[in-house]
Amino acid sequence: MPGKPSSFASLHDVELCSYAAAGEGRAFGELARRHGSAVRYLLRRMGAQAAEADDVAQDAFLTAFQRIAEFRGEGTFAAWVKRIAARQYLRRLQRERRLTELAAESAEDEEIVGGGDADHRIDLDEAMKVLSKVERLCVSLCFGAGLSHSEAAEALNLPLGTVKSHVKRGLEKLRTRLAPADGAVLEGRRGNG
Amino acid sequence: MADDFERRLERLFAEAPELPDCQAFAQGIERRLNRGWQTRRWLIGAGGVVGGLIGASQLVMSNLFERVESAEQSARALGAGLADVAPSTEMISALSGGFGIWISVGLAVLLMGFALSRVIEEI
């Protein structure tokens, strides 16, 4: 490995991971600066409050640092940390027995959203609010954390068919909410972020 | 197979905007990493000191120096006996006598030097 660079900002994620694997905390700090927001957003979209999302995200990054040697660079670093964070959040829900409650209440809070209001510009976070809690979890795990349906089912301790139907219903609601005829809402909000 | 909307959704999830406190968030993680390292260093250091104290007290309590002297005499006697059998064993007798003790002390001092320079480097 070459000597320590004066600034890690110009390095690629894979190079930063190599430095972090050698115990360089500043390199890992740069990774956290780059991808921290994405991980925290994912957790918020899964239903965590902002402070809780930050706690879980911090723990996830520390776990990632401890397991950095396992990261082979096959996917992106961000995707890898997001998976760790999503699983840690689910474990926290399980520990606090909130996951069972979420699964149980899924049938009760159906159809929160009425007709689509695609005329209004709403972002993904607003749109996610119309999903039931378990739908948010399922959609976030599959589209945000990159888990397959079966991985999500295993992580949530739910039958595969149940997860698939939650994802399907969640997508339908989001499609109604987010997708105007020309897709302008999706593209427009991203520019404003 | 993912349709266009699903791909857009994946992209939206991936392209989360940067939060205003992302710098503070990263610094918090760095701080926690450093704290972990420092705790580990202190624990190792404290373990070393405790181990050293126990070792030193054991040496003092066990009348080491008297034993070394008697061992030295025994070693000399053994060395003399061995010299009769095999003249090429001067090295063994040298090491088992007072010379061996001095080599051990020298190595210990060297080790302490390495340990001290490492500690200074860490600080």
PDB file of C-alpha atoms in Angstrom:
ATOM      1  CA  MET A   1       0.000   0.000   0.000  1.00  0.00           C
ATOM      2  CA  PRO A   2       1.340   3.488  -0.828  1.00  0.00           C
ATOM      3  CA  GLY A   3       1.921   6.075   1.922  1.00  0.00           C
ATOM      4  CA  LYS A   4      -0.964   7.972   3.481  1.00  0.00           C
ATOM      5  CA  PRO A   5      -2.340  10.672   1.190  1.00  0.00           C
ATOM      6  CA  SER A   6      -2.787  14.150   2.643  1.00  0.00           C
ATOM      7  CA  SER A   7      -6.451  14.156   1.617  1.00  0.00           C
ATOM      8  CA  PHE A   8      -8.726  11.183   1.104  1.00  0.00           C
ATOM      9  CA  ALA A   9     -11.386  13.182  -0.713  1.00  0.00           C
ATOM     10  CA  SER A  10     -10.001  12.453  -4.164  1.00  0.00           C
ATOM     11  CA  LEU A  11      -9.757   8.686  -3.701  1.00  0.00           C
ATOM     12  CA  HIS A  12     -12.195   6.096  -5.010  1.00  0.00           C
ATOM     13  CA  ASP A  13     -14.317   4.144  -2.534  1.00  0.00           C
ATOM     14  CA  VAL A  14     -12.347   0.956  -3.170  1.00  0.00           C
ATOM     15  CA  GLU A  15      -9.054   2.718  -2.369  1.00  0.00           C
ATOM     16  CA  LEU A  16     -10.584   4.205   0.765  1.00  0.00           C
ATOM     17  CA  CYS A  17     -11.707   0.720   1.790  1.00  0.00           C
ATOM     18  CA  SER A  18      -8.118  -0.520   1.423  1.00  0.00           C
ATOM     19  CA  TYR A  19      -6.859   2.256   3.678  1.00  0.00           C
ATOM     20  CA  ALA A  20      -9.689   1.598   6.138  1.00  0.00           C
ATOM     21  CA  ALA A  21      -8.815  -2.109   6.156  1.00  0.00           C
ATOM     22  CA  ALA A  22      -5.291  -1.077   7.174  1.00  0.00           C
ATOM     23  CA  GLY A  23      -6.820   0.720  10.169  1.00  0.00           C
ATOM     24  CA  GLU A  24      -6.899   4.242   8.713  1.00  0.00           C
ATOM     25  CA  GLY A  25      -9.862   5.852  10.470  1.00  0.00           C
ATOM     26  CA  ARG A  26      -9.763   9.041   8.384  1.00  0.00           C
ATOM     27  CA  ALA A  27     -10.258   7.056   5.183  1.00  0.00           C
ATOM     28  CA  PHE A  28     -13.304   5.437   6.703  1.00  0.00           C
ATOM     29  CA  GLY A  29     -14.495   8.848   7.863  1.00  0.00           C
ATOM     30  CA  GLU A  30     -14.443   9.974   4.245  1.00  0.00           C
ATOM     31  CA  LEU A  31     -16.579   6.960   3.285  1.00  0.00           C
ATOM     32  CA  ALA A  32     -19.000   7.860   6.064  1.00  0.00           C
ATOM     33  CA  ARG A  33     -19.133  11.455   4.842  1.00  0.00           C
ATOM     34  CA  ARG A  34     -19.885  10.321   1.282  1.00  0.00           C
ATOM     35  CA  HIS A  35     -22.498   7.696   2.032  1.00  0.00           C
ATOM     36  CA  GLY A  36     -23.830   8.589   5.470  1.00  0.00           C
ATOM     37  CA  SER A  37     -26.760  10.578   4.117  1.00  0.00           C
ATOM     38  CA  ALA A  38     -27.907   7.769   1.810  1.00  0.00           C
ATOM     39  CA  VAL A  39     -27.846   5.274   4.665  1.00  0.00           C
ATOM     40  CA  ARG A  40     -29.688   7.635   7.006  1.00  0.00           C
ATOM     41  CA  TYR A  41     -32.303   8.365   4.333  1.00  0.00           C
ATOM     42  CA  LEU A  42     -32.835   4.660   3.782  1.00  0.00           C
ATOM     43  CA  LEU A  43     -33.450   4.094   7.490  1.00  0.00           C
ATOM     44  CA  ARG A  44     -35.846   7.026   7.668  1.00  0.00           C
ATOM     45  CA  ARG A  45     -37.714   5.626   4.683  1.00  0.00           C
ATOM     46  CA  MET A  46     -37.912   2.301   6.466  1.00  0.00           C
ATOM     47  CA  GLY A  47     -39.784   4.120   9.202  1.00  0.00           C
ATOM     48  CA  ALA A  48     -37.081   5.116  11.697  1.00  0.00           C
ATOM     49  CA  GLN A  49     -37.248   8.502  13.402  1.00  0.00           C
ATOM     50  CA  ALA A  50     -34.366  10.825  12.494  1.00  0.00           C
ATOM     51  CA  ALA A  51     -32.436  10.302  15.754  1.00  0.00           C
ATOM     52  CA  GLU A  52     -32.948   6.556  15.657  1.00  0.00           C
ATOM     53  CA  ALA A  53     -31.894   6.447  12.014  1.00  0.00           C
ATOM     54  CA  ASP A  54     -28.689   8.309  12.893  1.00  0.00           C
ATOM     55  CA  ASP A  55     -27.929   5.894  15.749  1.00  0.00           C
ATOM     56  CA  VAL A  56     -28.473   2.831  13.600  1.00  0.00           C
ATOM     57  CA  ALA A  57     -26.495   4.356  10.728  1.00  0.00           C
ATOM     58  CA  GLN A  58     -23.542   5.067  13.057  1.00  0.00           C
ATOM     59  CA  ASP A  59     -23.629   1.521  14.386  1.00  0.00           C
ATOM     60  CA  ALA A  60     -23.855   0.189  10.840  1.00  0.00           C
ATOM     61  CA  PHE A  61     -20.769   2.152   9.767  1.00  0.00           C
ATOM     62  CA  LEU A  62     -18.838   0.927  12.820  1.00  0.00           C
ATOM     63  CA  THR A  63     -19.854  -2.648  12.006  1.00  0.00           C
ATOM     64  CA  ALA A  64     -18.780  -2.059   8.409  1.00  0.00           C
ATOM     65  CA  PHE A  65     -15.387  -0.833   9.652  1.00  0.00           C
ATOM     66  CA  GLN A  66     -14.928  -3.964  11.739  1.00  0.00           C
ATOM     67  CA  ARG A  67     -15.918  -6.162   8.797  1.00  0.00           C
ATOM     68  CA  ILE A  68     -14.230  -4.111   6.085  1.00  0.00           C
ATOM     69  CA  ALA A  69     -12.019  -7.063   5.100  1.00  0.00           C
ATOM     70  CA  GLU A  70     -15.193  -8.883   4.025  1.00  0.00           C
ATOM     71  CA  PHE A  71     -15.998  -6.171   1.470  1.00  0.00           C
ATOM     72  CA  ARG A  72     -14.626  -7.461  -1.812  1.00  0.00           C
ATOM     73  CA  GLY A  73     -15.725  -4.571  -3.986  1.00  0.00           C
ATOM     74  CA  GLU A  74     -18.191  -6.744  -5.917  1.00  0.00           C
ATOM     75  CA  GLY A  75     -21.018  -4.264  -5.368  1.00  0.00           C
ATOM     76  CA  THR A  76     -20.734  -0.654  -4.264  1.00  0.00           C
ATOM     77  CA  PHE A  77     -19.643   0.232  -0.750  1.00  0.00           C
ATOM     78  CA  ALA A  78     -22.860   2.227  -0.258  1.00  0.00           C
ATOM     79  CA  ALA A  79     -25.028  -0.774  -1.124  1.00  0.00           C
ATOM     80  CA  TRP A  80     -23.022  -2.950   1.258  1.00  0.00           C
ATOM     81  CA  VAL A  81     -23.418  -0.543   4.189  1.00  0.00           C
ATOM     82  CA  LYS A  82     -27.098  -0.052   3.414  1.00  0.00           C
ATOM     83  CA  ARG A  83     -27.673  -3.788   3.705  1.00  0.00           C
ATOM     84  CA  ILE A  84     -25.847  -3.845   7.032  1.00  0.00           C
ATOM     85  CA  ALA A  85     -27.850  -0.846   8.258  1.00  0.00           C
ATOM     86  CA  ALA A  86     -31.194  -2.282   7.127  1.00  0.00           C
ATOM     87  CA  ARG A  87     -30.508  -5.579   8.876  1.00  0.00           C
ATOM     88  CA  GLN A  88     -29.385  -3.801  12.053  1.00  0.00           C
ATOM     89  CA  TYR A  89     -32.548  -1.709  12.056  1.00  0.00           C
ATOM     90  CA  LEU A  90     -34.670  -4.841  11.672  1.00  0.00           C
ATOM     91  CA  ARG A  91     -32.774  -6.512  14.511  1.00  0.00           C
ATOM     92  CA  ARG A  92     -33.473  -3.465  16.676  1.00  0.00           C
ATOM     93  CA  LEU A  93     -37.168  -3.675  15.788  1.00  0.00           C
ATOM     94  CA  GLN A  94     -37.140  -7.369  16.624  1.00  0.00           C
ATOM     95  CA  ARG A  95     -35.362  -6.762  19.922  1.00  0.00           C
ATOM     96  CA  GLU A  96     -37.922  -4.169  20.900  1.00  0.00           C
ATOM     97  CA  ARG A  97     -40.751  -6.406  19.644  1.00  0.00           C
ATOM     98  CA  ARG A  98     -41.849  -3.713  17.243  1.00  0.00           C
ATOM     99  CA  LEU A  99     -41.444  -5.897  14.159  1.00  0.00           C
ATOM    100  CA  THR A 100     -44.216  -8.264  15.200  1.00  0.00           C
ATOM    101  CA  GLU A 101     -46.504  -5.306  15.813  1.00  0.00           C
ATOM    102  CA  LEU A 102     -45.711  -3.923  12.372  1.00  0.00           C
ATOM    103  CA  ALA A 103     -46.473  -7.229  10.691  1.00  0.00           C
ATOM    104  CA  ALA A 104     -49.711  -7.531  12.656  1.00  0.00           C
ATOM    105  CA  GLU A 105     -50.966  -4.057  11.877  1.00  0.00           C
ATOM    106  CA  SER A 106     -50.335  -4.392   8.175  1.00  0.00           C
ATOM    107  CA  ALA A 107     -53.851  -5.594   7.428  1.00  0.00           C
ATOM    108  CA  GLU A 108     -55.437  -2.819   9.464  1.00  0.00           C
ATOM    109  CA  ASP A 109     -53.971   0.249   7.867  1.00  0.00           C
ATOM    110  CA  GLU A 110     -54.738  -0.538   4.272  1.00  0.00           C
ATOM    111  CA  GLU A 111     -55.833   2.127   1.844  1.00  0.00           C
ATOM    112  CA  ILE A 112     -54.566   5.176   3.664  1.00  0.00           C
ATOM    113  CA  VAL A 113     -54.110   6.887   0.369  1.00  0.00           C
ATOM    114  CA  GLY A 114     -56.990   7.902  -1.760  1.00  0.00           C
ATOM    115  CA  GLY A 115     -56.716   8.802  -5.387  1.00  0.00           C
ATOM    116  CA  GLY A 116     -53.389   9.743  -6.882  1.00  0.00           C
ATOM    117  CA  ASP A 117     -52.379  13.385  -6.737  1.00  0.00           C
ATOM    118  CA  ALA A 118     -49.717  13.286  -9.340  1.00  0.00           C
ATOM    119  CA  ASP A 119     -50.373  16.931 -10.171  1.00  0.00           C
ATOM    120  CA  HIS A 120     -48.555  17.918  -6.991  1.00  0.00           C
ATOM    121  CA  ARG A 121     -44.829  17.639  -6.837  1.00  0.00           C
ATOM    122  CA  ILE A 122     -44.029  15.258  -4.029  1.00  0.00           C
ATOM    123  CA  ASP A 123     -40.811  13.495  -3.390  1.00  0.00           C
ATOM    124  CA  LEU A 124     -40.126   9.921  -2.499  1.00  0.00           C
ATOM    125  CA  ASP A 125     -40.157  10.604   1.240  1.00  0.00           C
ATOM    126  CA  GLU A 126     -43.605  12.163   1.063  1.00  0.00           C
ATOM    127  CA  ALA A 127     -44.835   9.360  -1.164  1.00  0.00           C
ATOM    128  CA  MET A 128     -43.506   6.715   1.220  1.00  0.00           C
ATOM    129  CA  LYS A 129     -45.724   8.141   3.954  1.00  0.00           C
ATOM    130  CA  VAL A 130     -48.829   6.794   2.231  1.00  0.00           C
ATOM    131  CA  LEU A 131     -47.551   3.250   2.535  1.00  0.00           C
ATOM    132  CA  SER A 132     -48.349   1.147   5.565  1.00  0.00           C
ATOM    133  CA  LYS A 133     -45.381   0.583   7.868  1.00  0.00           C
ATOM    134  CA  VAL A 134     -44.786  -2.952   6.717  1.00  0.00           C
ATOM    135  CA  GLU A 135     -45.088  -1.912   3.071  1.00  0.00           C
ATOM    136  CA  ARG A 136     -42.494   0.798   3.683  1.00  0.00           C
ATOM    137  CA  LEU A 137     -40.193  -1.781   5.182  1.00  0.00           C
ATOM    138  CA  CYS A 138     -40.657  -4.224   2.326  1.00  0.00           C
ATOM    139  CA  VAL A 139     -40.279  -1.616  -0.427  1.00  0.00           C
ATOM    140  CA  SER A 140     -37.252  -0.021   1.258  1.00  0.00           C
ATOM    141  CA  LEU A 141     -35.557  -3.360   1.799  1.00  0.00           C
ATOM    142  CA  CYS A 142     -36.064  -4.446  -1.809  1.00  0.00           C
ATOM    143  CA  PHE A 143     -35.493  -1.141  -3.629  1.00  0.00           C
ATOM    144  CA  GLY A 144     -33.328   0.766  -1.151  1.00  0.00           C
ATOM    145  CA  ALA A 145     -31.192  -1.906   0.485  1.00  0.00           C
ATOM    146  CA  GLY A 146     -31.118  -4.134  -2.589  1.00  0.00           C
ATOM    147  CA  LEU A 147     -32.420  -7.255  -0.864  1.00  0.00           C
ATOM    148  CA  SER A 148     -34.214  -9.866  -2.924  1.00  0.00           C
ATOM    149  CA  HIS A 149     -37.790 -10.744  -1.969  1.00  0.00           C
ATOM    150  CA  SER A 150     -36.627 -13.931  -0.290  1.00  0.00           C
ATOM    151  CA  GLU A 151     -33.846 -12.132   1.605  1.00  0.00           C
ATOM    152  CA  ALA A 152     -36.372  -9.539   2.770  1.00  0.00           C
ATOM    153  CA  ALA A 153     -38.781 -12.299   3.819  1.00  0.00           C
ATOM    154  CA  GLU A 154     -36.030 -13.953   5.823  1.00  0.00           C
ATOM    155  CA  ALA A 155     -34.954 -10.674   7.417  1.00  0.00           C
ATOM    156  CA  LEU A 156     -38.538  -9.766   8.312  1.00  0.00           C
ATOM    157  CA  ASN A 157     -39.408 -13.296   9.372  1.00  0.00           C
ATOM    158  CA  LEU A 158     -42.445 -13.216   7.095  1.00  0.00           C
ATOM    159  CA  PRO A 159     -43.605 -15.663   4.412  1.00  0.00           C
ATOM    160  CA  LEU A 160     -42.217 -14.929   0.955  1.00  0.00           C
ATOM    161  CA  GLY A 161     -45.723 -14.529  -0.528  1.00  0.00           C
ATOM    162  CA  THR A 162     -46.635 -11.955   2.123  1.00  0.00           C
ATOM    163  CA  VAL A 163     -43.538  -9.896   1.371  1.00  0.00           C
ATOM    164  CA  LYS A 164     -44.233 -10.073  -2.357  1.00  0.00           C
ATOM    165  CA  SER A 165     -47.772  -8.829  -1.873  1.00  0.00           C
ATOM    166  CA  HIS A 166     -46.616  -6.009   0.436  1.00  0.00           C
ATOM    167  CA  VAL A 167     -44.074  -4.945  -2.186  1.00  0.00           C
ATOM    168  CA  LYS A 168     -46.681  -5.145  -4.935  1.00  0.00           C
ATOM    169  CA  ARG A 169     -49.215  -3.055  -3.015  1.00  0.00           C
ATOM    170  CA  GLY A 170     -46.524  -0.583  -1.981  1.00  0.00           C
ATOM    171  CA  LEU A 171     -45.382  -0.182  -5.560  1.00  0.00           C
ATOM    172  CA  GLU A 172     -48.926   0.370  -6.748  1.00  0.00           C
ATOM    173  CA  LYS A 173     -49.399   3.161  -4.219  1.00  0.00           C
ATOM    174  CA  LEU A 174     -46.067   4.742  -5.097  1.00  0.00           C
ATOM    175  CA  ARG A 175     -46.778   4.454  -8.792  1.00  0.00           C
ATOM    176  CA  THR A 176     -50.051   6.271  -8.332  1.00  0.00           C
ATOM    177  CA  ARG A 177     -48.458   8.851  -6.128  1.00  0.00           C
ATOM    178  CA  LEU A 178     -45.208   9.422  -7.939  1.00  0.00           C
ATOM    179  CA  ALA A 179     -45.582   8.678 -11.589  1.00  0.00           C
ATOM    180  CA  PRO A 180     -47.070  11.391 -13.719  1.00  0.00           C
ATOM    181  CA  ALA A 181     -47.450  10.742 -17.413  1.00  0.00           C
ATOM    182  CA  ASP A 182     -44.018  12.140 -18.266  1.00  0.00           C
ATOM    183  CA  GLY A 183     -42.125  11.134 -15.115  1.00  0.00           C
ATOM    184  CA  ALA A 184     -41.396  14.787 -14.346  1.00  0.00           C
ATOM    185  CA  VAL A 185     -41.967  14.454 -10.603  1.00  0.00           C
ATOM    186  CA  LEU A 186     -39.361  11.783 -10.159  1.00  0.00           C
ATOM    187  CA  GLU A 187     -36.726  13.616 -12.090  1.00  0.00           C
ATOM    188  CA  GLY A 188     -37.660  17.089 -10.848  1.00  0.00           C
ATOM    189  CA  ARG A 189     -37.311  16.482  -7.120  1.00  0.00           C
ATOM    190  CA  ARG A 190     -33.933  14.863  -7.450  1.00  0.00           C
ATOM    191  CA  GLY A 191     -32.504  18.051  -8.864  1.00  0.00           C
ATOM    192  CA  ASN A 192     -33.822  19.988  -5.909  1.00  0.00           C
ATOM    193  CA  GLY A 193     -32.188  17.700  -3.329  1.00  0.00           C
TER     194      GLY A 193
ATOM    195  CA  MET B   1     -38.148  -8.329 -14.432  1.00  0.00           C
ATOM    196  CA  ALA B   2     -37.989  -4.740 -13.213  1.00  0.00           C
ATOM    197  CA  ASP B   3     -40.045  -2.257 -15.193  1.00  0.00           C
ATOM    198  CA  ASP B   4     -39.101   1.349 -15.843  1.00  0.00           C
ATOM    199  CA  PHE B   5     -40.826   2.625 -12.710  1.00  0.00           C
ATOM    200  CA  GLU B   6     -39.025   0.114 -10.503  1.00  0.00           C
ATOM    201  CA  ARG B   7     -35.676   1.137 -11.954  1.00  0.00           C
ATOM    202  CA  ARG B   8     -36.536   4.781 -11.300  1.00  0.00           C
ATOM    203  CA  LEU B   9     -37.485   3.913  -7.774  1.00  0.00           C
ATOM    204  CA  GLU B  10     -34.148   2.164  -7.215  1.00  0.00           C
ATOM    205  CA  ARG B  11     -32.408   5.232  -8.594  1.00  0.00           C
ATOM    206  CA  LEU B  12     -34.379   7.517  -6.294  1.00  0.00           C
ATOM    207  CA  PHE B  13     -33.419   5.428  -3.305  1.00  0.00           C
ATOM    208  CA  ALA B  14     -29.776   5.456  -4.385  1.00  0.00           C
ATOM    209  CA  GLU B  15     -29.590   9.181  -5.075  1.00  0.00           C
ATOM    210  CA  ALA B  16     -30.563  10.487  -1.688  1.00  0.00           C
ATOM    211  CA  PRO B  17     -29.611  14.138  -1.242  1.00  0.00           C
ATOM    212  CA  GLU B  18     -26.793  15.013   1.133  1.00  0.00           C
ATOM    213  CA  LEU B  19     -27.958  15.931   4.617  1.00  0.00           C
ATOM    214  CA  PRO B  20     -26.616  19.231   5.972  1.00  0.00           C
ATOM    215  CA  ASP B  21     -24.928  17.559   8.936  1.00  0.00           C
ATOM    216  CA  CYS B  22     -23.147  14.839   6.951  1.00  0.00           C
ATOM    217  CA  GLN B  23     -19.770  16.238   8.022  1.00  0.00           C
ATOM    218  CA  ALA B  24     -20.696  16.079  11.700  1.00  0.00           C
ATOM    219  CA  PHE B  25     -22.078  12.588  11.213  1.00  0.00           C
ATOM    220  CA  ALA B  26     -18.780  11.391   9.700  1.00  0.00           C
ATOM    221  CA  GLN B  27     -16.774  13.097  12.441  1.00  0.00           C
ATOM    222  CA  GLY B  28     -18.910  11.329  15.047  1.00  0.00           C
ATOM    223  CA  ILE B  29     -18.021   7.992  13.471  1.00  0.00           C
ATOM    224  CA  GLU B  30     -14.308   8.889  13.362  1.00  0.00           C
ATOM    225  CA  ARG B  31     -14.475   9.891  17.019  1.00  0.00           C
ATOM    226  CA  ARG B  32     -16.061   6.582  17.964  1.00  0.00           C
ATOM    227  CA  LEU B  33     -13.419   4.708  15.971  1.00  0.00           C
ATOM    228  CA  ASN B  34     -10.622   6.603  17.716  1.00  0.00           C
ATOM    229  CA  ARG B  35     -12.236   6.051  21.091  1.00  0.00           C
ATOM    230  CA  GLY B  36     -12.277   2.309  20.386  1.00  0.00           C
ATOM    231  CA  TRP B  37      -8.579   2.312  19.515  1.00  0.00           C
ATOM    232  CA  GLN B  38      -7.649   4.374  22.553  1.00  0.00           C
ATOM    233  CA  THR B  39      -9.612   2.124  24.872  1.00  0.00           C
ATOM    234  CA  ARG B  40      -7.862  -0.903  23.378  1.00  0.00           C
ATOM    235  CA  ARG B  41      -4.440   0.732  23.791  1.00  0.00           C
ATOM    236  CA  TRP B  42      -5.139   1.647  27.402  1.00  0.00           C
ATOM    237  CA  LEU B  43      -6.383  -1.860  28.150  1.00  0.00           C
ATOM    238  CA  ILE B  44      -3.298  -3.441  26.575  1.00  0.00           C
ATOM    239  CA  GLY B  45      -1.041  -0.977  28.378  1.00  0.00           C
ATOM    240  CA  ALA B  46      -2.761  -1.562  31.713  1.00  0.00           C
ATOM    241  CA  GLY B  47      -2.565  -5.325  31.162  1.00  0.00           C
ATOM    242  CA  GLY B  48       1.166  -5.007  30.468  1.00  0.00           C
ATOM    243  CA  VAL B  49       1.777  -2.934  33.590  1.00  0.00           C
ATOM    244  CA  VAL B  50      -0.208  -5.315  35.805  1.00  0.00           C
ATOM    245  CA  GLY B  51       1.552  -8.323  34.259  1.00  0.00           C
ATOM    246  CA  GLY B  52       4.940  -6.655  34.722  1.00  0.00           C
ATOM    247  CA  LEU B  53       4.211  -5.839  38.357  1.00  0.00           C
ATOM    248  CA  ILE B  54       3.063  -9.377  39.075  1.00  0.00           C
ATOM    249  CA  GLY B  55       6.122 -10.774  37.294  1.00  0.00           C
ATOM    250  CA  ALA B  56       8.496  -8.465  39.158  1.00  0.00           C
ATOM    251  CA  SER B  57       6.910  -9.206  42.534  1.00  0.00           C
ATOM    252  CA  GLN B  58       7.113 -12.934  41.836  1.00  0.00           C
ATOM    253  CA  LEU B  59      10.806 -12.598  40.980  1.00  0.00           C
ATOM    254  CA  VAL B  60      11.525 -10.721  44.183  1.00  0.00           C
ATOM    255  CA  MET B  61       9.428 -13.042  46.343  1.00  0.00           C
ATOM    256  CA  SER B  62      11.026 -16.195  45.003  1.00  0.00           C
ATOM    257  CA  ASN B  63      14.607 -15.215  45.988  1.00  0.00           C
ATOM    258  CA  LEU B  64      15.565 -15.318  42.359  1.00  0.00           C
ATOM    259  CA  PHE B  65      19.079 -14.041  42.824  1.00  0.00           C
ATOM    260  CA  GLU B  66      20.006 -16.697  45.379  1.00  0.00           C
ATOM    261  CA  ARG B  67      18.570 -19.325  43.086  1.00  0.00           C
ATOM    262  CA  VAL B  68      20.466 -17.925  40.141  1.00  0.00           C
ATOM    263  CA  GLU B  69      23.697 -18.150  42.097  1.00  0.00           C
ATOM    264  CA  SER B  70      23.088 -21.746  43.105  1.00  0.00           C
ATOM    265  CA  ALA B  71      21.984 -22.560  39.557  1.00  0.00           C
ATOM    266  CA  GLU B  72      25.140 -20.943  38.309  1.00  0.00           C
ATOM    267  CA  GLN B  73      27.257 -23.140  40.583  1.00  0.00           C
ATOM    268  CA  SER B  74      25.372 -26.219  39.441  1.00  0.00           C
ATOM    269  CA  ALA B  75      25.803 -25.164  35.848  1.00  0.00           C
ATOM    270  CA  ARG B  76      29.525 -24.694  36.359  1.00  0.00           C
ATOM    271  CA  ALA B  77      29.801 -28.138  37.876  1.00  0.00           C
ATOM    272  CA  LEU B  78      27.760 -29.562  34.999  1.00  0.00           C
ATOM    273  CA  GLY B  79      29.864 -27.618  32.494  1.00  0.00           C
ATOM    274  CA  ALA B  80      33.065 -28.981  34.011  1.00  0.00           C
ATOM    275  CA  GLY B  81      31.661 -32.492  33.813  1.00  0.00           C
ATOM    276  CA  LEU B  82      30.581 -31.978  30.210  1.00  0.00           C
ATOM    277  CA  ALA B  83      33.955 -30.493  29.307  1.00  0.00           C
ATOM    278  CA  ASP B  84      35.546 -33.780  30.278  1.00  0.00           C
ATOM    279  CA  VAL B  85      33.153 -35.673  28.039  1.00  0.00           C
ATOM    280  CA  ALA B  86      33.048 -33.292  25.060  1.00  0.00           C
ATOM    281  CA  PRO B  87      35.519 -30.415  24.836  1.00  0.00           C
ATOM    282  CA  SER B  88      33.410 -28.583  22.272  1.00  0.00           C
ATOM    283  CA  THR B  89      30.706 -27.642  24.750  1.00  0.00           C
ATOM    284  CA  GLU B  90      32.214 -24.378  25.976  1.00  0.00           C
ATOM    285  CA  MET B  91      29.267 -22.500  24.541  1.00  0.00           C
ATOM    286  CA  ILE B  92      26.745 -24.495  26.547  1.00  0.00           C
ATOM    287  CA  SER B  93      28.578 -23.917  29.778  1.00  0.00           C
ATOM    288  CA  ALA B  94      29.028 -20.243  28.931  1.00  0.00           C
ATOM    289  CA  LEU B  95      25.312 -19.805  28.295  1.00  0.00           C
ATOM    290  CA  SER B  96      24.227 -21.722  31.312  1.00  0.00           C
ATOM    291  CA  GLY B  97      26.545 -19.728  33.558  1.00  0.00           C
ATOM    292  CA  GLY B  98      26.511 -15.998  34.349  1.00  0.00           C
ATOM    293  CA  PHE B  99      26.986 -15.145  30.683  1.00  0.00           C
ATOM    294  CA  GLY B 100      23.505 -16.513  29.872  1.00  0.00           C
ATOM    295  CA  ILE B 101      21.948 -14.296  32.492  1.00  0.00           C
ATOM    296  CA  TRP B 102      23.621 -11.234  30.987  1.00  0.00           C
ATOM    297  CA  ILE B 103      22.402 -12.152  27.508  1.00  0.00           C
ATOM    298  CA  SER B 104      18.848 -12.449  28.864  1.00  0.00           C
ATOM    299  CA  VAL B 105      19.141  -9.087  30.603  1.00  0.00           C
ATOM    300  CA  GLY B 106      20.454  -7.505  27.391  1.00  0.00           C
ATOM    301  CA  LEU B 107      17.573  -8.922  25.375  1.00  0.00           C
ATOM    302  CA  ALA B 108      15.090  -7.721  27.965  1.00  0.00           C
ATOM    303  CA  VAL B 109      16.550  -4.198  27.823  1.00  0.00           C
ATOM    304  CA  LEU B 110      16.350  -4.294  24.034  1.00  0.00           C
ATOM    305  CA  LEU B 111      12.720  -5.410  24.237  1.00  0.00           C
ATOM    306  CA  MET B 112      11.912  -2.621  26.661  1.00  0.00           C
ATOM    307  CA  GLY B 113      13.521  -0.167  24.258  1.00  0.00           C
ATOM    308  CA  PHE B 114      11.313  -1.397  21.409  1.00  0.00           C
ATOM    309  CA  ALA B 115       8.221  -1.242  23.612  1.00  0.00           C
ATOM    310  CA  LEU B 116       9.039   2.281  24.787  1.00  0.00           C
ATOM    311  CA  SER B 117       9.684   3.565  21.252  1.00  0.00           C
ATOM    312  CA  ARG B 118       6.359   2.014  20.168  1.00  0.00           C
ATOM    313  CA  VAL B 119       4.507   3.680  23.030  1.00  0.00           C
ATOM    314  CA  ILE B 120       6.115   7.041  22.247  1.00  0.00           C
ATOM    315  CA  GLU B 121       5.173   6.622  18.581  1.00  0.00           C
ATOM    316  CA  GLU B 122       1.558   5.876  19.527  1.00  0.00           C
ATOM    317  CA  ILE B 123       1.356   8.909  21.808  1.00  0.00           C
TER     318      ILE B 123
END
